[in-house]
PDB file of C-alpha atoms in Angstrom:
ATOM      1  CA  MET L 149       0.000   0.000   0.000  1.00 57.00           C
ATOM      2  CA  ASP L 150       1.319   3.465  -0.915  1.00 64.00           C
ATOM      3  CA  ILE L 151       1.128   6.656   1.126  1.00 66.00           C
ATOM      4  CA  THR L 152      -1.749   8.018  -0.991  1.00 72.00           C
ATOM      5  CA  SER L 153      -3.874   4.966  -0.169  1.00 77.00           C
ATOM      6  CA  ILE L 154      -3.070   5.231   3.517  1.00 75.00           C
ATOM      7  CA  LEU L 155      -4.078   8.899   3.595  1.00 75.00           C
ATOM      8  CA  GLN L 156      -7.286   8.111   1.709  1.00 80.00           C
ATOM      9  CA  ASN L 157      -8.134   5.377   4.215  1.00 78.00           C
ATOM     10  CA  LEU L 158      -7.491   7.866   7.012  1.00 78.00           C
ATOM     11  CA  LYS L 159      -9.728  10.457   5.354  1.00 82.00           C
ATOM     12  CA  ASP L 160     -12.508   7.894   4.873  1.00 83.00           C
ATOM     13  CA  GLY L 161     -12.283   6.821   8.515  1.00 86.00           C
ATOM     14  CA  ARG L 162     -11.221   3.267   7.755  1.00 82.00           C
ATOM     15  CA  ILE L 163      -8.102   3.619   9.912  1.00 80.00           C
ATOM     16  CA  SER L 164      -7.119   5.830  12.847  1.00 85.00           C
ATOM     17  CA  VAL L 165      -4.389   8.455  12.949  1.00 80.00           C
ATOM     18  CA  GLU L 166      -2.289   6.071  15.044  1.00 79.00           C
ATOM     19  CA  GLU L 167      -2.745   3.264  12.525  1.00 76.00           C
ATOM     20  CA  ALA L 168      -1.870   5.565   9.612  1.00 72.00           C
ATOM     21  CA  SER L 169       1.240   6.805  11.388  1.00 68.00           C
ATOM     22  CA  GLY L 170       2.301   3.246  12.091  1.00 65.00           C
ATOM     23  CA  GLN L 171       1.894   2.204   8.461  1.00 66.00           C
ATOM     24  CA  ILE L 172       3.770   5.225   7.088  1.00 64.00           C
ATOM     25  CA  ARG L 173       6.568   4.801   9.615  1.00 58.00           C
ATOM     26  CA  TYR L 174       7.542   1.493   8.057  1.00 52.00           C
ATOM     27  CA  MET L 175       7.380   2.707   4.475  1.00 62.00           C
ATOM     28  CA  PRO L 176      10.673   4.564   4.034  1.00 69.00           C
ATOM     29  CA  PHE L 177      12.000   1.923   1.649  1.00 71.00           C
ATOM     30  CA  GLU L 178      11.134  -1.261  -0.186  1.00 66.00           C
ATOM     31  CA  ASP L 179      13.557  -4.173  -0.274  1.00 70.00           C
ATOM     32  CA  LEU L 180      13.798  -5.723  -3.752  1.00 81.00           C
ATOM     33  CA  LYS L 181      16.772  -7.835  -2.606  1.00 86.00           C
ATOM     34  CA  TYR L 182      19.039  -6.196  -5.212  1.00 83.00           C
ATOM     35  CA  ALA L 183      17.965  -2.638  -4.284  1.00 85.00           C
ATOM     36  CA  MET L 184      16.224  -0.807  -1.447  1.00 79.00           C
ATOM     37  CA  ILE L 185      14.047   1.915  -2.928  1.00 82.00           C
ATOM     38  CA  ASP L 186      13.913   4.985  -0.697  1.00 79.00           C
ATOM     39  CA  TYR L 187      10.413   6.333  -1.316  1.00 77.00           C
ATOM     40  CA  ASN L 188      10.596   9.042   1.335  1.00 73.00           C
ATOM     41  CA  ARG L 189      13.839  10.641   0.141  1.00 78.00           C
ATOM     42  CA  GLU L 190      12.107  13.553  -1.565  1.00 76.00           C
ATOM     43  CA  LEU L 191      10.301  14.359   1.689  1.00 71.00           C
ATOM     44  CA  ARG L 192      13.663  14.560   3.463  1.00 74.00           C
ATOM     45  CA  VAL L 193      16.017  16.166   0.943  1.00 79.00           C
ATOM     46  CA  GLY L 194      13.820  17.606  -1.823  1.00 81.00           C
ATOM     47  CA  CYS L 195      14.846  15.159  -4.536  1.00 84.00           C
ATOM     48  CA  PRO L 196      13.577  11.624  -5.164  1.00 83.00           C
ATOM     49  CA  GLU L 197      16.008   8.736  -5.147  1.00 87.00           C
ATOM     50  CA  VAL L 198      18.200   8.794  -8.259  1.00 93.00           C
ATOM     51  CA  ILE L 199      18.924   5.512 -10.033  1.00 94.00           C
ATOM     52  CA  TYR L 200      22.611   5.034 -10.838  1.00 95.00           C
ATOM     53  CA  GLY L 201      22.345   2.925 -13.978  1.00 94.00           C
ATOM     54  CA  GLU L 202      25.939   1.844 -14.468  1.00 93.00           C
ATOM     55  CA  GLY L 203      26.475  -1.734 -13.318  1.00 93.00           C
ATOM     56  CA  LYS L 204      22.761  -2.508 -13.062  1.00 94.00           C
ATOM     57  CA  THR L 205      21.124  -5.035 -15.368  1.00 95.00           C
ATOM     58  CA  LEU L 206      18.157  -4.085 -17.522  1.00 95.00           C
ATOM     59  CA  GLU L 207      15.922  -6.266 -15.357  1.00 95.00           C
ATOM     60  CA  GLN L 208      17.093  -4.497 -12.214  1.00 96.00           C
ATOM     61  CA  ILE L 209      16.411  -1.063 -13.697  1.00 96.00           C
ATOM     62  CA  LYS L 210      13.000  -2.253 -14.867  1.00 95.00           C
ATOM     63  CA  GLY L 211      12.186  -3.599 -11.407  1.00 94.00           C
ATOM     64  CA  ILE L 212      13.201  -0.379  -9.661  1.00 94.00           C
ATOM     65  CA  VAL L 213      11.300   1.892 -12.070  1.00 94.00           C
ATOM     66  CA  ALA L 214       8.224  -0.336 -12.049  1.00 93.00           C
ATOM     67  CA  ASN L 215       8.083  -0.248  -8.260  1.00 90.00           C
ATOM     68  CA  MET L 216       8.574   3.500  -8.217  1.00 89.00           C
ATOM     69  CA  ALA L 217       5.687   3.796 -10.687  1.00 91.00           C
ATOM     70  CA  LYS L 218       3.539   1.560  -8.473  1.00 87.00           C
ATOM     71  CA  ASN L 219       4.192   4.010  -5.635  1.00 82.00           C
ATOM     72  CA  LYS L 220       3.144   6.982  -7.761  1.00 85.00           C
ATOM     73  CA  ALA L 221       6.619   8.381  -8.464  1.00 86.00           C
ATOM     74  CA  GLU L 222       6.223  11.362 -10.799  1.00 90.00           C
ATOM     75  CA  ASN L 223       9.827  12.407 -11.384  1.00 93.00           C
ATOM     76  CA  ILE L 224      12.639   9.919 -11.994  1.00 93.00           C
ATOM     77  CA  LEU L 225      16.300  10.372 -12.942  1.00 96.00           C
ATOM     78  CA  VAL L 226      18.427   7.471 -14.192  1.00 96.00           C
ATOM     79  CA  THR L 227      22.116   8.334 -14.654  1.00 96.00           C
ATOM     80  CA  ARG L 228      24.929   6.600 -16.561  1.00 97.00           C
ATOM     81  CA  THR L 229      22.563   4.344 -18.454  1.00 96.00           C
ATOM     82  CA  THR L 230      21.881   3.024 -21.974  1.00 96.00           C
ATOM     83  CA  LYS L 231      19.397   3.311 -24.824  1.00 96.00           C
ATOM     84  CA  GLU L 232      18.215  -0.185 -23.961  1.00 96.00           C
ATOM     85  CA  ALA L 233      17.391   0.901 -20.427  1.00 96.00           C
ATOM     86  CA  TYR L 234      15.650   3.983 -21.824  1.00 97.00           C
ATOM     87  CA  ALA L 235      13.399   1.750 -23.929  1.00 97.00           C
ATOM     88  CA  ILE L 236      12.392  -0.153 -20.799  1.00 96.00           C
ATOM     89  CA  VAL L 237      11.669   3.028 -18.837  1.00 96.00           C
ATOM     90  CA  LYS L 238       9.631   4.379 -21.761  1.00 96.00           C
ATOM     91  CA  GLU L 239       7.377   1.317 -21.631  1.00 96.00           C
ATOM     92  CA  ILE L 240       6.466   2.292 -18.063  1.00 95.00           C
ATOM     93  CA  TYR L 241       6.558   6.068 -18.513  1.00 96.00           C
ATOM     94  CA  PRO L 242       5.800   6.990 -22.176  1.00 95.00           C
ATOM     95  CA  ASN L 243       7.012  10.581 -21.665  1.00 95.00           C
ATOM     96  CA  ALA L 244      10.527   9.503 -20.607  1.00 96.00           C
ATOM     97  CA  LYS L 245      13.412  11.273 -22.358  1.00 97.00           C
ATOM     98  CA  TYR L 246      16.927  10.098 -23.136  1.00 97.00           C
ATOM     99  CA  TYR L 247      19.990  12.369 -23.295  1.00 97.00           C
ATOM    100  CA  PRO L 248      22.632  10.384 -25.213  1.00 96.00           C
ATOM    101  CA  VAL L 249      25.621  12.676 -24.588  1.00 97.00           C
ATOM    102  CA  CYS L 250      25.443  12.225 -20.810  1.00 97.00           C
ATOM    103  CA  ARG L 251      23.481   8.928 -20.868  1.00 97.00           C
ATOM    104  CA  ILE L 252      20.648  10.121 -18.631  1.00 97.00           C
ATOM    105  CA  VAL L 253      16.973   9.128 -18.671  1.00 97.00           C
ATOM    106  CA  THR L 254      14.440  11.513 -17.145  1.00 97.00           C
ATOM    107  CA  VAL L 255      10.764  11.192 -16.283  1.00 95.00           C
ATOM    108  CA  GLU L 256       9.011  14.479 -15.517  1.00 94.00           C
ATOM    109  CA  GLU L 257       5.290  13.953 -15.016  1.00 90.00           C
ATOM    110  CA  ASN L 258       5.108  16.726 -12.426  1.00 90.00           C
ATOM    111  CA  PRO L 259       8.173  18.943 -13.007  1.00 91.00           C
ATOM    112  CA  PHE L 260       9.827  20.620 -10.043  1.00 91.00           C
ATOM    113  CA  PRO L 261       8.965  24.305  -9.483  1.00 90.00           C
ATOM    114  CA  LYS L 262      11.405  26.696 -11.126  1.00 91.00           C
ATOM    115  CA  ASN L 263      14.132  28.129  -8.916  1.00 90.00           C
ATOM    116  CA  LYS L 264      15.162  31.755  -9.224  1.00 90.00           C
ATOM    117  CA  GLY L 265      18.638  32.525 -10.439  1.00 92.00           C
ATOM    118  CA  LEU L 266      20.826  31.178 -13.222  1.00 95.00           C
ATOM    119  CA  ILE L 267      23.234  28.255 -13.144  1.00 97.00           C
ATOM    120  CA  THR L 268      25.905  28.361 -15.851  1.00 97.00           C
ATOM    121  CA  VAL L 269      28.085  25.416 -16.794  1.00 98.00           C
ATOM    122  CA  PHE L 270      31.520  26.295 -18.196  1.00 97.00           C
ATOM    123  CA  SER L 271      33.758  23.746 -19.881  1.00 95.00           C
ATOM    124  CA  ALA L 272      37.447  23.965 -20.647  1.00 94.00           C
ATOM    125  CA  GLY L 273      37.082  21.835 -23.773  1.00 93.00           C
ATOM    126  CA  THR L 274      34.531  20.158 -26.011  1.00 95.00           C
ATOM    127  CA  VAL L 275      35.766  16.774 -24.786  1.00 94.00           C
ATOM    128  CA  ASP L 276      34.349  17.599 -21.340  1.00 95.00           C
ATOM    129  CA  MET L 277      30.781  17.792 -22.684  1.00 96.00           C
ATOM    130  CA  PRO L 278      29.509  14.424 -21.333  1.00 96.00           C
ATOM    131  CA  VAL L 279      30.295  15.553 -17.782  1.00 97.00           C
ATOM    132  CA  CYS L 280      28.929  19.045 -18.459  1.00 97.00           C
ATOM    133  CA  GLU L 281      25.680  17.687 -19.848  1.00 98.00           C
ATOM    134  CA  GLU L 282      25.256  15.421 -16.836  1.00 98.00           C
ATOM    135  CA  ALA L 283      25.389  18.557 -14.669  1.00 98.00           C
ATOM    136  CA  VAL L 284      23.054  20.487 -16.990  1.00 98.00           C
ATOM    137  CA  VAL L 285      20.391  17.785 -17.236  1.00 98.00           C
ATOM    138  CA  THR L 286      20.481  17.147 -13.479  1.00 97.00           C
ATOM    139  CA  ALA L 287      20.110  20.831 -12.617  1.00 97.00           C
ATOM    140  CA  GLU L 288      17.343  21.348 -15.182  1.00 97.00           C
ATOM    141  CA  PHE L 289      15.506  18.260 -13.935  1.00 96.00           C
ATOM    142  CA  LEU L 290      15.524  19.771 -10.431  1.00 95.00           C
ATOM    143  CA  GLY L 291      13.917  22.994 -11.664  1.00 95.00           C
ATOM    144  CA  ASN L 292      16.751  25.355 -12.585  1.00 95.00           C
ATOM    145  CA  ASN L 293      17.461  27.658 -15.483  1.00 95.00           C
ATOM    146  CA  VAL L 294      20.797  26.495 -16.908  1.00 97.00           C
ATOM    147  CA  GLU L 295      23.033  27.918 -19.628  1.00 96.00           C
ATOM    148  CA  ARG L 296      26.139  26.486 -21.261  1.00 96.00           C
ATOM    149  CA  VAL L 297      29.448  28.172 -22.040  1.00 96.00           C
ATOM    150  CA  TYR L 298      31.651  25.501 -23.608  1.00 96.00           C
ATOM    151  CA  ASP L 299      35.247  25.319 -24.822  1.00 94.00           C
ATOM    152  CA  VAL L 300      36.610  28.368 -22.986  1.00 94.00           C
ATOM    153  CA  GLY L 301      39.734  26.827 -21.453  1.00 91.00           C
ATOM    154  CA  VAL L 302      42.815  28.732 -20.361  1.00 91.00           C
ATOM    155  CA  ALA L 303      44.769  27.884 -23.534  1.00 89.00           C
ATOM    156  CA  GLY L 304      42.727  30.669 -25.136  1.00 91.00           C
ATOM    157  CA  LEU L 305      41.751  32.881 -22.230  1.00 90.00           C
ATOM    158  CA  HIS L 306      40.168  35.520 -24.461  1.00 92.00           C
ATOM    159  CA  ARG L 307      37.316  33.064 -25.128  1.00 93.00           C
ATOM    160  CA  LEU L 308      36.308  33.123 -21.465  1.00 92.00           C
ATOM    161  CA  LEU L 309      36.763  36.889 -21.198  1.00 90.00           C
ATOM    162  CA  SER L 310      34.324  37.314 -24.078  1.00 92.00           C
ATOM    163  CA  ARG L 311      31.638  35.622 -21.915  1.00 91.00           C
ATOM    164  CA  LEU L 312      32.059  37.642 -18.749  1.00 93.00           C
ATOM    165  CA  ASP L 313      28.376  38.528 -18.992  1.00 92.00           C
ATOM    166  CA  LYS L 314      27.491  34.963 -18.025  1.00 92.00           C
ATOM    167  CA  VAL L 315      30.016  34.989 -15.198  1.00 93.00           C
ATOM    168  CA  LYS L 316      28.322  38.097 -13.793  1.00 93.00           C
ATOM    169  CA  GLU L 317      24.722  36.928 -14.346  1.00 93.00           C
ATOM    170  CA  SER L 318      25.106  33.495 -12.790  1.00 95.00           C
ATOM    171  CA  ASN L 319      23.923  32.632  -9.305  1.00 95.00           C
ATOM    172  CA  VAL L 320      26.026  29.457  -9.281  1.00 97.00           C
ATOM    173  CA  LEU L 321      28.856  28.531 -11.659  1.00 98.00           C
ATOM    174  CA  ILE L 322      29.881  24.967 -12.504  1.00 98.00           C
ATOM    175  CA  VAL L 323      33.340  24.721 -14.063  1.00 97.00           C
ATOM    176  CA  VAL L 324      34.300  21.461 -15.760  1.00 97.00           C
ATOM    177  CA  ALA L 325      37.901  20.862 -16.818  1.00 95.00           C
ATOM    178  CA  GLY L 326      40.432  18.115 -17.348  1.00 93.00           C
ATOM    179  CA  MET L 327      44.172  18.394 -18.032  1.00 91.00           C
ATOM    180  CA  GLU L 328      45.509  20.654 -15.231  1.00 90.00           C
ATOM    181  CA  GLY L 329      42.045  21.961 -14.268  1.00 91.00           C
ATOM    182  CA  ALA L 330      43.118  25.611 -14.200  1.00 93.00           C
ATOM    183  CA  LEU L 331      39.830  27.018 -15.476  1.00 96.00           C
ATOM    184  CA  ALA L 332      38.149  26.713 -12.072  1.00 96.00           C
ATOM    185  CA  SER L 333      40.700  29.018 -10.432  1.00 96.00           C
ATOM    186  CA  VAL L 334      40.389  31.578 -13.222  1.00 95.00           C
ATOM    187  CA  VAL L 335      36.596  31.671 -12.988  1.00 96.00           C
ATOM    188  CA  GLY L 336      36.784  31.729  -9.181  1.00 95.00           C
ATOM    189  CA  GLY L 337      38.869  34.895  -9.415  1.00 94.00           C
ATOM    190  CA  LEU L 338      36.204  36.637 -11.501  1.00 95.00           C
ATOM    191  CA  THR L 339      33.069  36.200  -9.379  1.00 95.00           C
ATOM    192  CA  ASP L 340      31.679  36.545  -5.861  1.00 94.00           C
ATOM    193  CA  LYS L 341      29.264  33.636  -6.493  1.00 95.00           C
ATOM    194  CA  PRO L 342      29.928  30.006  -5.535  1.00 96.00           C
ATOM    195  CA  VAL L 343      31.973  28.001  -8.046  1.00 97.00           C
ATOM    196  CA  ILE L 344      31.609  24.228  -8.211  1.00 98.00           C
ATOM    197  CA  ALA L 345      34.676  22.701  -9.856  1.00 98.00           C
ATOM    198  CA  VAL L 346      34.418  19.341 -11.615  1.00 98.00           C
ATOM    199  CA  PRO L 347      37.677  17.630 -12.607  1.00 97.00           C
ATOM    200  CA  THR L 348      37.386  15.286 -15.572  1.00 96.00           C
ATOM    201  CA  SER L 349      39.407  12.261 -16.594  1.00 95.00           C
ATOM    202  CA  MET L 350      40.049  13.790 -20.028  1.00 90.00           C
ATOM    203  CA  GLY L 351      43.634  14.487 -20.990  1.00 85.00           C
ATOM    204  CA  TYR L 352      46.969  12.884 -21.779  1.00 87.00           C
ATOM    205  CA  GLY L 353      48.649  10.244 -19.640  1.00 84.00           C
ATOM    206  CA  ALA L 354      50.176  12.486 -16.979  1.00 86.00           C
ATOM    207  CA  ASN L 355      46.753  13.720 -15.956  1.00 86.00           C
ATOM    208  CA  LEU L 356      46.446  10.360 -14.145  1.00 91.00           C
ATOM    209  CA  GLY L 357      42.808   9.791 -15.023  1.00 92.00           C
ATOM    210  CA  GLY L 358      41.732  13.165 -13.652  1.00 94.00           C
ATOM    211  CA  MET L 359      43.885  13.196 -10.515  1.00 95.00           C
ATOM    212  CA  SER L 360      45.966  16.139 -11.724  1.00 95.00           C
ATOM    213  CA  ALA L 361      42.853  18.241 -12.333  1.00 95.00           C
ATOM    214  CA  LEU L 362      41.361  17.153  -9.007  1.00 96.00           C
ATOM    215  CA  LEU L 363      44.483  18.128  -7.052  1.00 96.00           C
ATOM    216  CA  SER L 364      44.803  21.445  -8.900  1.00 95.00           C
ATOM    217  CA  MET L 365      41.214  22.326  -8.088  1.00 96.00           C
ATOM    218  CA  LEU L 366      41.606  21.306  -4.442  1.00 96.00           C
ATOM    219  CA  ASN L 367      44.687  23.543  -4.275  1.00 95.00           C
ATOM    220  CA  SER L 368      42.972  26.501  -5.952  1.00 92.00           C
ATOM    221  CA  CYS L 369      44.088  29.867  -4.632  1.00 91.00           C
ATOM    222  CA  ALA L 370      40.710  31.363  -5.578  1.00 92.00           C
ATOM    223  CA  SER L 371      38.398  31.539  -2.595  1.00 90.00           C
ATOM    224  CA  GLY L 372      34.835  30.322  -3.074  1.00 92.00           C
ATOM    225  CA  VAL L 373      35.721  27.268  -5.183  1.00 96.00           C
ATOM    226  CA  GLY L 374      34.383  23.900  -4.025  1.00 97.00           C
ATOM    227  CA  VAL L 375      35.271  20.609  -5.700  1.00 97.00           C
ATOM    228  CA  VAL L 376      33.294  17.433  -6.437  1.00 97.00           C
ATOM    229  CA  ASN L 377      34.736  14.099  -7.508  1.00 97.00           C
ATOM    230  CA  ILE L 378      36.257  13.257 -10.896  1.00 97.00           C
ATOM    231  CA  ASP L 379      33.637  13.207 -13.701  1.00 97.00           C
ATOM    232  CA  ASN L 380      30.836  13.795 -11.173  1.00 97.00           C
ATOM    233  CA  GLY L 381      28.586  16.015 -13.251  1.00 97.00           C
ATOM    234  CA  PHE L 382      25.541  14.710 -11.414  1.00 97.00           C
ATOM    235  CA  GLY L 383      26.962  15.737  -8.044  1.00 97.00           C
ATOM    236  CA  ALA L 384      27.767  19.208  -9.371  1.00 98.00           C
ATOM    237  CA  GLY L 385      24.275  19.713 -10.805  1.00 98.00           C
ATOM    238  CA  TYR L 386      22.655  18.487  -7.593  1.00 96.00           C
ATOM    239  CA  LEU L 387      24.799  20.731  -5.390  1.00 97.00           C
ATOM    240  CA  ALA L 388      24.217  23.734  -7.665  1.00 97.00           C
ATOM    241  CA  ASN L 389      20.478  23.185  -7.283  1.00 96.00           C
ATOM    242  CA  ASN L 390      20.753  23.110  -3.495  1.00 94.00           C
ATOM    243  CA  ILE L 391      22.641  26.401  -3.537  1.00 95.00           C
ATOM    244  CA  ASN L 392      20.459  28.081  -6.148  1.00 94.00           C
ATOM    245  CA  LYS L 393      17.127  27.293  -4.508  1.00 91.00           C
ATOM    246  CA  LEU L 394      18.283  29.091  -1.367  1.00 89.00           C
ATOM    247  CA  SER L 395      18.090  32.378  -3.281  1.00 77.00           C
ATOM    248  CA  GLY L 396      14.310  32.068  -3.391  1.00 64.00           C
ATOM    249  CA  LYS L 397      14.145  31.712   0.401  1.00 57.00           C
ATOM    250  CA  LEU L 398      16.208  34.764   1.348  1.00 49.00           C
TER     251      LEU L 398
END
């Protein structure tokens, strides 16, 4: 039984307040043996449980999405997944969308309210786009206005300087870079807004799979720069949403 049914039973007088509270108390998750679906996560943190698709079988993804649908889930995000998984989700939710660059599936039957303020995603190079798009799609899914400024790395600094308007307009800035990751420090020195730096694994051998960019960003001399893990566009988009939605509460 889902929460809606319990509340309806309460309204109709079929159960008492104590009985309803007892039933809801034991509904925070459902054990599918291979996954425990956290149905109450949105009530706690403002975002429903996100399905990390990588490493999951198609049957597992189908089982998770089907159970979320059974419990009236209206908004679903599946990250790092495939076209095959998208086809399965679309059978359950016909309005599902697939974003091939970042390999994300979204279901938005009741989109999140729009947050005030602009989130802008900057990339050092075109090669960083899969990570950038993961941040963009995540932030948009959560109800944010997002713009892209791509391929403005420090090897041609004039490209970034030509887009200072977006640096100034943005409420939160996500900076995605591989190689030595210097773009985050440069952007951090141009704004008084929070900068979320995302190191990527893109680059030649000495970048050590993104470790060089990660360490550069952690050692940034620009104040106001925070760092998420290597290639973690989802984490950057999620954190940017948490920061941006605060602007509507001030």
